Tab-separated table of C-alpha atoms in Angstrom:
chain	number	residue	atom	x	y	z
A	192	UNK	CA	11.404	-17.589	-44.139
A	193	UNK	CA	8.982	-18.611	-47.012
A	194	UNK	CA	6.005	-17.144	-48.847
A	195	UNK	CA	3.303	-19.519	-47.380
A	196	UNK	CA	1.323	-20.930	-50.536
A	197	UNK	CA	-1.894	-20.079	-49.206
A	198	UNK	CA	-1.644	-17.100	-47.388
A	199	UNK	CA	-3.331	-13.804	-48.050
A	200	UNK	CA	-1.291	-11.975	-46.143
A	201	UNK	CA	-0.770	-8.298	-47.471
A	202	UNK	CA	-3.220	-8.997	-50.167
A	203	UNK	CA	-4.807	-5.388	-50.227
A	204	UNK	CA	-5.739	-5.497	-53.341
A	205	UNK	CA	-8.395	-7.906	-52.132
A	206	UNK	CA	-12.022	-7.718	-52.306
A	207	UNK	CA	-13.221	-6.351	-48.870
A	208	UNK	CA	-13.306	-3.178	-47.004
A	209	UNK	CA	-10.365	-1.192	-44.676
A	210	UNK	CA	-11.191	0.195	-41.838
A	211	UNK	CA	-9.548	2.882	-39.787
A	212	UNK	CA	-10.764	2.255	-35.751
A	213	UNK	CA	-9.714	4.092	-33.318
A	214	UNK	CA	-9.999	2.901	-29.659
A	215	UNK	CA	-10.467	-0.881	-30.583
A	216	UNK	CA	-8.179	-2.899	-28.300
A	217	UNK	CA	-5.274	-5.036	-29.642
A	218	UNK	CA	-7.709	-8.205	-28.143
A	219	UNK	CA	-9.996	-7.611	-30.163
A	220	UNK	CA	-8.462	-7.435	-33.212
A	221	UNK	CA	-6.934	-10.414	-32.822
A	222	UNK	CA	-10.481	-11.482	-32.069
A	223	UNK	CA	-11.648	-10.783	-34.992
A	224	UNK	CA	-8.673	-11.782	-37.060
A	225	UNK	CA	-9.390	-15.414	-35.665
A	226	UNK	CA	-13.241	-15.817	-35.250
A	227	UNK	CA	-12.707	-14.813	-38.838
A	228	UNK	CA	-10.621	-18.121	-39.555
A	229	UNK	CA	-8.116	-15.335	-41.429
A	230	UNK	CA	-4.468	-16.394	-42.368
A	231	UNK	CA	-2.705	-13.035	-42.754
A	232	UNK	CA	0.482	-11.533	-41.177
A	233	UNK	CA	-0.325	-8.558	-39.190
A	234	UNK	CA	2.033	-5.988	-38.605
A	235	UNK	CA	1.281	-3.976	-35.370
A	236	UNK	CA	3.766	-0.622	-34.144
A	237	UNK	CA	3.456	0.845	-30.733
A	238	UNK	CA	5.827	3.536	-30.383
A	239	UNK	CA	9.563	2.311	-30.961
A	240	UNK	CA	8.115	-1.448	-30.694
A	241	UNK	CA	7.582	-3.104	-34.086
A	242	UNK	CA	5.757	-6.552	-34.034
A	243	UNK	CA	4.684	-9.298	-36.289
A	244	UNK	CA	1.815	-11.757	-35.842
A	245	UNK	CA	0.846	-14.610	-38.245
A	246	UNK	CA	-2.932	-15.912	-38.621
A	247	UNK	CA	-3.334	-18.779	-40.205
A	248	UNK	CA	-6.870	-20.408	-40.436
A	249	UNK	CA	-8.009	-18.198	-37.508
A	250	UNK	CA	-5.223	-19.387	-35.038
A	251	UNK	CA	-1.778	-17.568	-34.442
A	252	UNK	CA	0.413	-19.771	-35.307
A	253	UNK	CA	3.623	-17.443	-35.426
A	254	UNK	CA	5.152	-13.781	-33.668
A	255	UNK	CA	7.668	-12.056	-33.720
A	256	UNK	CA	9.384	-8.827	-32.512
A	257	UNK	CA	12.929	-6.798	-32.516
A	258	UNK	CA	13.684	-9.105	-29.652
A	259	UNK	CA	11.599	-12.484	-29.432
A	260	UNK	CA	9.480	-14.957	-31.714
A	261	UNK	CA	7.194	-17.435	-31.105
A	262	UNK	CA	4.475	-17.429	-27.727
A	263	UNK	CA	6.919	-14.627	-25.885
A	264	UNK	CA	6.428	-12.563	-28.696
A	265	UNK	CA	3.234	-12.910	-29.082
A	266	UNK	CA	2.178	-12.319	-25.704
A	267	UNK	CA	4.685	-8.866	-25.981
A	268	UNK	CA	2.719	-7.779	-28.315
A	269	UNK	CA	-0.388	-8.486	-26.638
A	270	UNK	CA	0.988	-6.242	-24.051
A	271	UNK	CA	1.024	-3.572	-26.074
A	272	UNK	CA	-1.581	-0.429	-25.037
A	273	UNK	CA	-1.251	1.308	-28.740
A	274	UNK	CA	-0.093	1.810	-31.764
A	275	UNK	CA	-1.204	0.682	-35.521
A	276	UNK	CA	-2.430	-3.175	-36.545
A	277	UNK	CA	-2.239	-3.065	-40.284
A	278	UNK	CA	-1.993	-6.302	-42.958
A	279	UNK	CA	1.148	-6.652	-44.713
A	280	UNK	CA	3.210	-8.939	-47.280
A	281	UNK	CA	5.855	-10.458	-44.420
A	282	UNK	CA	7.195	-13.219	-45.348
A	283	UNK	CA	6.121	-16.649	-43.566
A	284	UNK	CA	8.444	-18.822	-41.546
A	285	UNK	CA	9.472	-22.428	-42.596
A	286	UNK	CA	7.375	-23.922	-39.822
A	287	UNK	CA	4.671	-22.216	-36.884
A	288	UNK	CA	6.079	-21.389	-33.623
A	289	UNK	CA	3.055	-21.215	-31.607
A	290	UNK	CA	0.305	-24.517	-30.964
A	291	UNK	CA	-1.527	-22.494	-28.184
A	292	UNK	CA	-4.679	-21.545	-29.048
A	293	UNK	CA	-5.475	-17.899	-29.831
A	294	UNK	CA	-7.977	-17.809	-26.541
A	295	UNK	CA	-5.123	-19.244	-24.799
A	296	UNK	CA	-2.692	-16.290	-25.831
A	297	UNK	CA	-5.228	-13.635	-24.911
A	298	UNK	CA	-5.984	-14.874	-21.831
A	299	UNK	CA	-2.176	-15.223	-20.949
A	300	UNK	CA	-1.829	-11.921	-21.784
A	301	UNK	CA	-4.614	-10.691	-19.978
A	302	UNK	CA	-3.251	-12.419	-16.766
A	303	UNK	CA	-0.041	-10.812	-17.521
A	304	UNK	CA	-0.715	-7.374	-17.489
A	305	UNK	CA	-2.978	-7.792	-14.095
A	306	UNK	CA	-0.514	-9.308	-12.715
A	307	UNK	CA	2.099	-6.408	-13.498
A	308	UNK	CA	-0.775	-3.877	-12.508
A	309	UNK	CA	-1.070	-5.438	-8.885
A	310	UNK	CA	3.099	-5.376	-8.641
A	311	UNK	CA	3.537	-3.320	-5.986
A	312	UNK	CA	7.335	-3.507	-5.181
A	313	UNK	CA	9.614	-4.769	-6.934
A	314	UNK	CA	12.040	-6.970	-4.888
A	315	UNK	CA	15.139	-8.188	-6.754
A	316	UNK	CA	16.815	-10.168	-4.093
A	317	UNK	CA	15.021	-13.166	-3.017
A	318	UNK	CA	16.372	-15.009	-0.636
A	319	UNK	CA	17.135	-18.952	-1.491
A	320	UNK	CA	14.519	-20.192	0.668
A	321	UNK	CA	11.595	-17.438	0.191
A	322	UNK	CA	9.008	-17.775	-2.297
A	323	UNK	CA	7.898	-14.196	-4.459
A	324	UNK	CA	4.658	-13.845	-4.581
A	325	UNK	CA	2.773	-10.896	-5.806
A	326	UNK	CA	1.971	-8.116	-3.479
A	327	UNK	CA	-2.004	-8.496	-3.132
A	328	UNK	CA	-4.384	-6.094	-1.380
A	329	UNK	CA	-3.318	-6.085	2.161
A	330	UNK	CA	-4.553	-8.503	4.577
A	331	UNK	CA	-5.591	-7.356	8.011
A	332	UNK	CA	-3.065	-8.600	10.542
A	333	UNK	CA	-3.762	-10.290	14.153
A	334	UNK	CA	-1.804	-11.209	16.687
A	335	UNK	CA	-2.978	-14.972	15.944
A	336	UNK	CA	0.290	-16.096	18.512
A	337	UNK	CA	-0.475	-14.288	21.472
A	338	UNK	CA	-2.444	-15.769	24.103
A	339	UNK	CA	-6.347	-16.629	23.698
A	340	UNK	CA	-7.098	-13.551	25.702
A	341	UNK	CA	-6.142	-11.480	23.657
A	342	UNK	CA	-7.768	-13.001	20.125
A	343	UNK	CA	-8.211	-10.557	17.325
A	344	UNK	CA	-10.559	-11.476	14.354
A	345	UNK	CA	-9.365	-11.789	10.895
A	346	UNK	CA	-11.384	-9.778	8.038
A	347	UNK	CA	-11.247	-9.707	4.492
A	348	UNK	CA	-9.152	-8.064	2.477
A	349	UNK	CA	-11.469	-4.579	0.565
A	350	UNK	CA	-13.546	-5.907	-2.083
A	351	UNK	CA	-12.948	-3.300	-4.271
A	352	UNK	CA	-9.003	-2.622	-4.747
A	353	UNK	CA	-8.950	-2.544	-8.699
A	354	UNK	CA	-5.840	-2.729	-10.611
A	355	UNK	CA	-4.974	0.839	-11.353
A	356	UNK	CA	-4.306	1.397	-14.863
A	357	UNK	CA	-1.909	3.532	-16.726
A	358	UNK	CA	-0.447	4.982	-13.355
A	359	UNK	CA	3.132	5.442	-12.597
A	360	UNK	CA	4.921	2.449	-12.127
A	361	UNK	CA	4.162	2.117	-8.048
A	362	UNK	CA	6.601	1.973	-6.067
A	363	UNK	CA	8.927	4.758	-7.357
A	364	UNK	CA	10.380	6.575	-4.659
A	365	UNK	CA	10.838	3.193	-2.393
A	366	UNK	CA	14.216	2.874	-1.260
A	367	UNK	CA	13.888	-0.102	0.740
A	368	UNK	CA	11.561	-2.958	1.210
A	369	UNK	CA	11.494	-6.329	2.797
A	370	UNK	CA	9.093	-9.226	2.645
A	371	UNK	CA	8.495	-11.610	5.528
A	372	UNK	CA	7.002	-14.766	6.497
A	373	UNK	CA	4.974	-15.301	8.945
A	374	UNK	CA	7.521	-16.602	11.089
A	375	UNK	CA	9.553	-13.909	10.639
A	376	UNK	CA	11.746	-15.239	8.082
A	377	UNK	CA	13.068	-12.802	5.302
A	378	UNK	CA	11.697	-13.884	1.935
A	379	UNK	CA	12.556	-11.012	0.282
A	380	UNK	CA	14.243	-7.787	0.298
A	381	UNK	CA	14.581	-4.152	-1.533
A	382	UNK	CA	18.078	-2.569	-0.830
A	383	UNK	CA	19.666	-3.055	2.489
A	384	UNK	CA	16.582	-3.813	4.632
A	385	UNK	CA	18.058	-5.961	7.682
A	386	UNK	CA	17.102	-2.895	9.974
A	387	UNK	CA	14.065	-2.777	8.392
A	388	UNK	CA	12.804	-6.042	8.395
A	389	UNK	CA	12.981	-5.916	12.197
A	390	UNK	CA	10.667	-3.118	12.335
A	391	UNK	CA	8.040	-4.455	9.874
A	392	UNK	CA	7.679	-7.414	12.346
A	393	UNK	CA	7.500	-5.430	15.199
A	394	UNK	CA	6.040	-2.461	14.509
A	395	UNK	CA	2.889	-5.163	12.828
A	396	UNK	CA	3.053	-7.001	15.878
A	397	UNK	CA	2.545	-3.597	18.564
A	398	UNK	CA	-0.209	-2.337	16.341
A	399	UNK	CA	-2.113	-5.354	16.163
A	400	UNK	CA	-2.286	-5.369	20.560
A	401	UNK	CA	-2.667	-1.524	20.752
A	402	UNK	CA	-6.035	-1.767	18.177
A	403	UNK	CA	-7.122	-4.809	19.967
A	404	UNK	CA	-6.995	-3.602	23.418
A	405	UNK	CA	-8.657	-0.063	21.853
A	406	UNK	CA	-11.300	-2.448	20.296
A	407	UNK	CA	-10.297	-0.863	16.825
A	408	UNK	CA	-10.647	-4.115	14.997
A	409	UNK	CA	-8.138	-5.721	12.760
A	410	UNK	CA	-5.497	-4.036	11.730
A	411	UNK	CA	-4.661	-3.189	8.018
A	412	UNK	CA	-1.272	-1.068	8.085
A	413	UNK	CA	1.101	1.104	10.031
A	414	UNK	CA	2.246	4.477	8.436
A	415	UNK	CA	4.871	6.435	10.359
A	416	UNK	CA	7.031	9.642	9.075
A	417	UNK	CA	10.211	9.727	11.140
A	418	UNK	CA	13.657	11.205	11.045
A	419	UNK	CA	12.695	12.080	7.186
A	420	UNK	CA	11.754	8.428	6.891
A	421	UNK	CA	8.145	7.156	5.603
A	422	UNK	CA	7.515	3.493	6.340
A	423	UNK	CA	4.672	1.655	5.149
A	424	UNK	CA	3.756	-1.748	7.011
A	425	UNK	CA	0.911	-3.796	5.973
A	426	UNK	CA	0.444	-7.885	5.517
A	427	UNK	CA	-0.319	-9.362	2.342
A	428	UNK	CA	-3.260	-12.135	1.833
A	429	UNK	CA	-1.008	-15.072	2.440
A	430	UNK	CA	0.453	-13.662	5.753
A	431	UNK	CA	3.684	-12.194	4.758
A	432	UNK	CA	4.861	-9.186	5.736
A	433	UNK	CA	5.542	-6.302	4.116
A	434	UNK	CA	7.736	-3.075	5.148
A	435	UNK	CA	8.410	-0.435	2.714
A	436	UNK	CA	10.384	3.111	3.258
A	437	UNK	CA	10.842	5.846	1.064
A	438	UNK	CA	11.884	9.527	1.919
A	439	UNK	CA	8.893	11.656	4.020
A	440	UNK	CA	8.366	13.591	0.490
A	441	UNK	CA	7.563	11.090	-1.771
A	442	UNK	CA	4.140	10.158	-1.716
A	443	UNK	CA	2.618	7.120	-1.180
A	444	UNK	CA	-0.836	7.597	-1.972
A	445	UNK	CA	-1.084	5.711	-5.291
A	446	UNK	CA	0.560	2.745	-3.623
A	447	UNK	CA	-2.297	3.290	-0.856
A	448	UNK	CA	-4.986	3.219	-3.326
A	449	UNK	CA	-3.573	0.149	-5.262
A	450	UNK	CA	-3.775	-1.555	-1.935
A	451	UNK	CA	-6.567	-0.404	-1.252
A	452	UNK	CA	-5.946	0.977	1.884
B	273	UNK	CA	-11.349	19.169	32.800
B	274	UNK	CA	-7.683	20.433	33.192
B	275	UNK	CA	-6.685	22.319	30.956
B	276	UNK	CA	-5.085	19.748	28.305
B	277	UNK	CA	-8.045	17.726	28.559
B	278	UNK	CA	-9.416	20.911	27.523
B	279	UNK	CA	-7.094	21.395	24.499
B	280	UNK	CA	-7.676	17.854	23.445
B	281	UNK	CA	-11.615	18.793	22.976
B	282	UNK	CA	-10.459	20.784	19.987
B	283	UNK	CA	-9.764	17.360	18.054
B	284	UNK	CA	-13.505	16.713	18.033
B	285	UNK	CA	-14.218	19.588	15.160
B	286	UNK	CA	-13.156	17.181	12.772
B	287	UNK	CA	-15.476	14.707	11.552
B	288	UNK	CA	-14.977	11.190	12.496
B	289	UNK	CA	-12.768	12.333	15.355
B	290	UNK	CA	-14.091	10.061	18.330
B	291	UNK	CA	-11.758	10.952	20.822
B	292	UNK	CA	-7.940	11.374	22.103
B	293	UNK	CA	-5.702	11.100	24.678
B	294	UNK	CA	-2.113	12.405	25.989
B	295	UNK	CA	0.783	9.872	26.624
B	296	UNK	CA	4.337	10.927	28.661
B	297	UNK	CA	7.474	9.551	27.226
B	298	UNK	CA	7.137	6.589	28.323
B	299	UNK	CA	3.246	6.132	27.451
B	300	UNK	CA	1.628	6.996	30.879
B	301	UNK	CA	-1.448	8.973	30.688
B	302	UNK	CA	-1.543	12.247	31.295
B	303	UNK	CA	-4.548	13.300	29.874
B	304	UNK	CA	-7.760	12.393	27.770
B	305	UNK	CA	-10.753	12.906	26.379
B	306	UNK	CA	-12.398	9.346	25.133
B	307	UNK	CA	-15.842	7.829	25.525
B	308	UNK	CA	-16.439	6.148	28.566
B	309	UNK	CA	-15.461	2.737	27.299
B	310	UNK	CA	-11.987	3.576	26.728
B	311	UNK	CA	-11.645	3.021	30.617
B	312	UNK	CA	-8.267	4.191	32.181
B	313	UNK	CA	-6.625	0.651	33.035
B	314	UNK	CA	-6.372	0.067	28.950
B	315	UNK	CA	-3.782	2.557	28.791
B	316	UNK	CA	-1.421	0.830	31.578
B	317	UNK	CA	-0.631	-1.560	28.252
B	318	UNK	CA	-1.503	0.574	25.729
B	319	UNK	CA	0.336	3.958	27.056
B	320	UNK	CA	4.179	1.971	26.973
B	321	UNK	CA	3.590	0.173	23.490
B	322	UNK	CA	2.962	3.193	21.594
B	323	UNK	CA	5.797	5.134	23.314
B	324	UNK	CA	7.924	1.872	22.455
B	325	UNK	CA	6.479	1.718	19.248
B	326	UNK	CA	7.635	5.266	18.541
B	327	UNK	CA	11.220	4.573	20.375
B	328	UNK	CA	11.736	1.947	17.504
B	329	UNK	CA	11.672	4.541	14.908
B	330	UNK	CA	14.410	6.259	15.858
B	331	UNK	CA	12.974	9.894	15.925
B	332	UNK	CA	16.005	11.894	17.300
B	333	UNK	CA	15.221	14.046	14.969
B	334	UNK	CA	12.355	16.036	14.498
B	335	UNK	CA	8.511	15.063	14.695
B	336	UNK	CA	6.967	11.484	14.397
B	337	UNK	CA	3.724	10.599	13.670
B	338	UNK	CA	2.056	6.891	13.011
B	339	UNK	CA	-1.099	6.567	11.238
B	340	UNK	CA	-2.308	2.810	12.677
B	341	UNK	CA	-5.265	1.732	9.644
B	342	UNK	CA	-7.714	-0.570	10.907
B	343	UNK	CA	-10.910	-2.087	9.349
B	344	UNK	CA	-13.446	0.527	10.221
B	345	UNK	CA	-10.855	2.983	12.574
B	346	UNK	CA	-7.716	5.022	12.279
B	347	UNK	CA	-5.407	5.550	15.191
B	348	UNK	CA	-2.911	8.779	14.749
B	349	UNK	CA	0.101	9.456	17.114
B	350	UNK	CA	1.870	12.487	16.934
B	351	UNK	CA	5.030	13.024	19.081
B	352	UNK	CA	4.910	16.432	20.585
B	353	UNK	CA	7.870	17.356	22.287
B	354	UNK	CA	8.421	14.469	25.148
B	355	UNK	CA	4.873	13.196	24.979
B	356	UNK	CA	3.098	11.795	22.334
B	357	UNK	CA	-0.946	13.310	21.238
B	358	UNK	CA	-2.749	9.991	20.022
B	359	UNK	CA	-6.131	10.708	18.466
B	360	UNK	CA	-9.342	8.141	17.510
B	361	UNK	CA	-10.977	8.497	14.225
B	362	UNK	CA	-13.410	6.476	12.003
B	363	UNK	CA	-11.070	5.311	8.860
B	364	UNK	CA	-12.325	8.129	6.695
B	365	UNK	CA	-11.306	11.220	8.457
B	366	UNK	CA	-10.301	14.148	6.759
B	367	UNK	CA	-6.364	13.682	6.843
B	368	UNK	CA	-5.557	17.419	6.412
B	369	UNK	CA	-7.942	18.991	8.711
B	370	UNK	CA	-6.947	16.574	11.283
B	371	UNK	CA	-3.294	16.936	11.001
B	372	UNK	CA	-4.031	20.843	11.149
B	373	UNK	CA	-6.239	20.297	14.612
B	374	UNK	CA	-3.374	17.965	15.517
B	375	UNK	CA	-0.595	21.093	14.710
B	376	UNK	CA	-2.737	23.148	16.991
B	377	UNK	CA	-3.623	21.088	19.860
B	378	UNK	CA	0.224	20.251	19.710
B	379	UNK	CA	1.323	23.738	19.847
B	380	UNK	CA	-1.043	24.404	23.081
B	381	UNK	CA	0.388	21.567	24.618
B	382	UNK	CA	3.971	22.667	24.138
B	383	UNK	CA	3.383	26.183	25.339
B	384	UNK	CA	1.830	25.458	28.469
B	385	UNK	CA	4.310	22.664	29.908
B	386	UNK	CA	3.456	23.722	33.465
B	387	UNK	CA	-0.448	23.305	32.929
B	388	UNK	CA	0.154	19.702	31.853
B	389	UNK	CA	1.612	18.874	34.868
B	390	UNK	CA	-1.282	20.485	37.510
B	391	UNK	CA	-4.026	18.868	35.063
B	392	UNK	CA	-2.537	15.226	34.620
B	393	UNK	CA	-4.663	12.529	35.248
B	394	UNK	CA	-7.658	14.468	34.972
B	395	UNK	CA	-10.332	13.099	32.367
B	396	UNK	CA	-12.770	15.412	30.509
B	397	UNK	CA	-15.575	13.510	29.497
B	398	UNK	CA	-15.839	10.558	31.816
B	399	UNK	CA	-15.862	12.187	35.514
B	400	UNK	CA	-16.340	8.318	37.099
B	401	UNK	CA	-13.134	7.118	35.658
B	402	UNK	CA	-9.849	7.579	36.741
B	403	UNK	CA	-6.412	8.169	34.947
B	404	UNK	CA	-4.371	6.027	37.899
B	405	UNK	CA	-1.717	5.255	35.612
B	406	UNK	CA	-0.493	8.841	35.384
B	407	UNK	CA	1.709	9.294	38.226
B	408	UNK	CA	3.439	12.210	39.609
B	409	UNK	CA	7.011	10.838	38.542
B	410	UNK	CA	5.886	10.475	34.709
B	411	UNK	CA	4.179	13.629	34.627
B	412	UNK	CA	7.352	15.766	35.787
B	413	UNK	CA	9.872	13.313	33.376
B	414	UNK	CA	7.287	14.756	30.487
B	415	UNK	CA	7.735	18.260	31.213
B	416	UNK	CA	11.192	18.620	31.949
B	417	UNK	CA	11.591	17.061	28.322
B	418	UNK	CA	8.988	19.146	26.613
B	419	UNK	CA	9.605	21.053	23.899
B	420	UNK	CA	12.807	18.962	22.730
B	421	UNK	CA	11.660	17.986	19.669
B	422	UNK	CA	8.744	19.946	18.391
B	423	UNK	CA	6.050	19.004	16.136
B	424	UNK	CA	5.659	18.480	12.063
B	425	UNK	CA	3.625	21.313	10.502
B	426	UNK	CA	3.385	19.613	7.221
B	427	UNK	CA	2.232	15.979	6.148
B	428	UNK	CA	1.692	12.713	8.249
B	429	UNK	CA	0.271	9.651	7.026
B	430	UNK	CA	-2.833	8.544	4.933
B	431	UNK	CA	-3.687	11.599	3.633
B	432	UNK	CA	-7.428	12.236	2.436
B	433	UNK	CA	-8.464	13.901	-0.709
């Protein structure tokens, strides 16, 4: 790394006030870093996490942390919920790591910590042909291959199922889980969830007739305690399945609310 | 109204409670208390797939329940004993108080076996309808296995805060 010739990075002996804020967002800082057109090296601590980002004519141009430079770092920073964002005399790199535009970062950021905020279960094995896809707000499921007779109406998925912030990772407690395509196929799976999988497709399938015969509309999941088993079945917004069990103690409700159910 | 019919009226202290109904082992009827709509002949489908539905949980041991969540409607089962209590709701029924009507309508029905039996097929609120499906043979196979497998005191599904 090299001093860059024109950088005021760490300059605090500049002209200019400090400030000390307190609930401003790591966003906007780097807001106001760039609509500033500032080339400075910020240094920004959360916790244990130590991170470096480089303004240079109002654009980020350069990150790093203990583990990453360039756009990853930058966007693990972004991540970040806390900590301190302070100017300092870091040295500059021999060239700029990052060409994406600072709205670019945020927004990538943004997307990124939504996305992890909707993860419901996590499902390490996917199978070679199955796609993962984010678990969404549950989609109410119909019987859309049984005969006409017996037609069930599809309705959107709640309106309001925000993205539940700061909350236990969801999902804790889940010992098994298994995704499934509409056909039946396993896309997915949690643990050893062969048994399982069979039940999420049936038990999905018998709930859907029983509410249509009651007239109970469509259906949005299946909750059972058995044995000292809870299962949770419920359909995603693309049609896939999804079966989840956990122990008859652990409580589901903040996976509930994240769904929305 | 026979006298399960009668215990099932209890359900209807909790709010959005619309009605419920009785199923044997193997999902006949043996007794409800439902609006008028819910005429008798739905339960010649719907009686066997929740009994089956049950089955494929595998509750040898201990208490089941299912808490079915549909758009605007909630449909609890509860094995008690042999048979299995199913009760109506609207979706935002107050989980505890119902699973504490549920716990007491469950224990009535497993201390008074022989009362199930001489008030099957009866229906409480719908006098012009008729419980056909419950048949003698079901009716005994549900008492003689009553009691097996008791009920859950504690939590079921979709709990309400």
């Amino acid at each position: 790394m090299k001093d860059h010739p024109g950088s005021s990075a760490g300059s605090t002996n500049e002209e200019g006030f400090s400030a000390n804020l307190t609930g401003a967002s790591l966003p906007d800082l780097v807001q106001m870093e760039c609509l500033g057109n500032s080339t400075v090296v910020v240094r920004v601590v959360s916790g244990d996490d130590e991170g470096y980002l480089y303004f240079h004519a109002g654009q980020i141009v350069h990150a790093m942390t203990q583990s990453a430079l360039g756009e990853t770092a930058a966007l693990e920073i972004l991540d970040w919920n806390r900590g301190s964002f302070e100017p300092c005399r870091a040295g500059w790199p021999s060239e700029f790591t990052i060409t994406k535009p600072w709205q670019a970062l945020v927004m990538s950021a943004a997307a990124a910590r939504d996305e992890a905020r909707r993860k419901v279960v996590d499902f390490p094995r996917e199978r070679a042909n199955g796609t993962a896809t984010t678990p969404r707000p549950p989609k109410p499921i119909t019987s859309s291959s049984r005969p006409p007779a017996h037609r069930s109406s599809l309705s959107p998925p709640p309106a309001s199922t925000p993205p539940q912030s700061g909350m236990a990772p969801s999902g804790a407690g889940i010992e098994r889980a298994v995704r499934l395509g509409a056909d039946g196929r396993v896309v997915s799976t949690r643990g050893d969830a062969d048994e399982l999988a069979a039940m999420t497709a049936y038990a999905l399938r018998v709930s859907a007739l029983v509410g249509d015969e009651l007239g109970m509309g469509d259906l949005r999941a299946v909750e059972s305690i058995s044995g000292g088993v809870r299962r949770l079945f419920y359909a995603e917004p693309d049609g896939k399945l999804v079966g989840l069990e956990a122990r008859a103690e652990v409580d589901l409700g903040a996976l509930r609310e994240k769904l929305g159910l | 109204m026979n006298a399960l019919a009668k215990t099932l009226t209890g359900l209807r202290d909790v709010d959005e409670v619309q009605g419920s109904f009785l199923l044997s082992a193997d999902g006949t009827l043996l007794a409800r208390d439902l609006p008028a709509v819910f005429h008798a002949e739905l339960f010649a489908d719907v009686g066997p797939r929740l009994a089956r539905l049950l089955d494929s949980f595998d509750a040898r041991n201990g208490a089941s329940t299912i808490a079915m969540r549909f758009t605007d409607h909630k449909l609890h089962v509860r094995s008690v004993g042999a048979k299995l209590l199913c009760v109506l709701s609207g979706a935002a029924v107050n989980g505890p108080a119902l699973r504490m009507a549920m716990n007491l309508v469950a224990r009535h029905i497993e201390s008074e076996p022989a009362q199930t039996d001489a008030g099957a097929g009866t229906l409480s609120r719908d006098p012009s309808t008729s419980t056909s499906s419950a048949g003698p043979s079901s009716t005994s196979r549900a008492s003689t296995s009553s009691g097996s497998r008791g009920f859950e005191p504690s939590a079921g599904p979709w709990e309400t805060r």
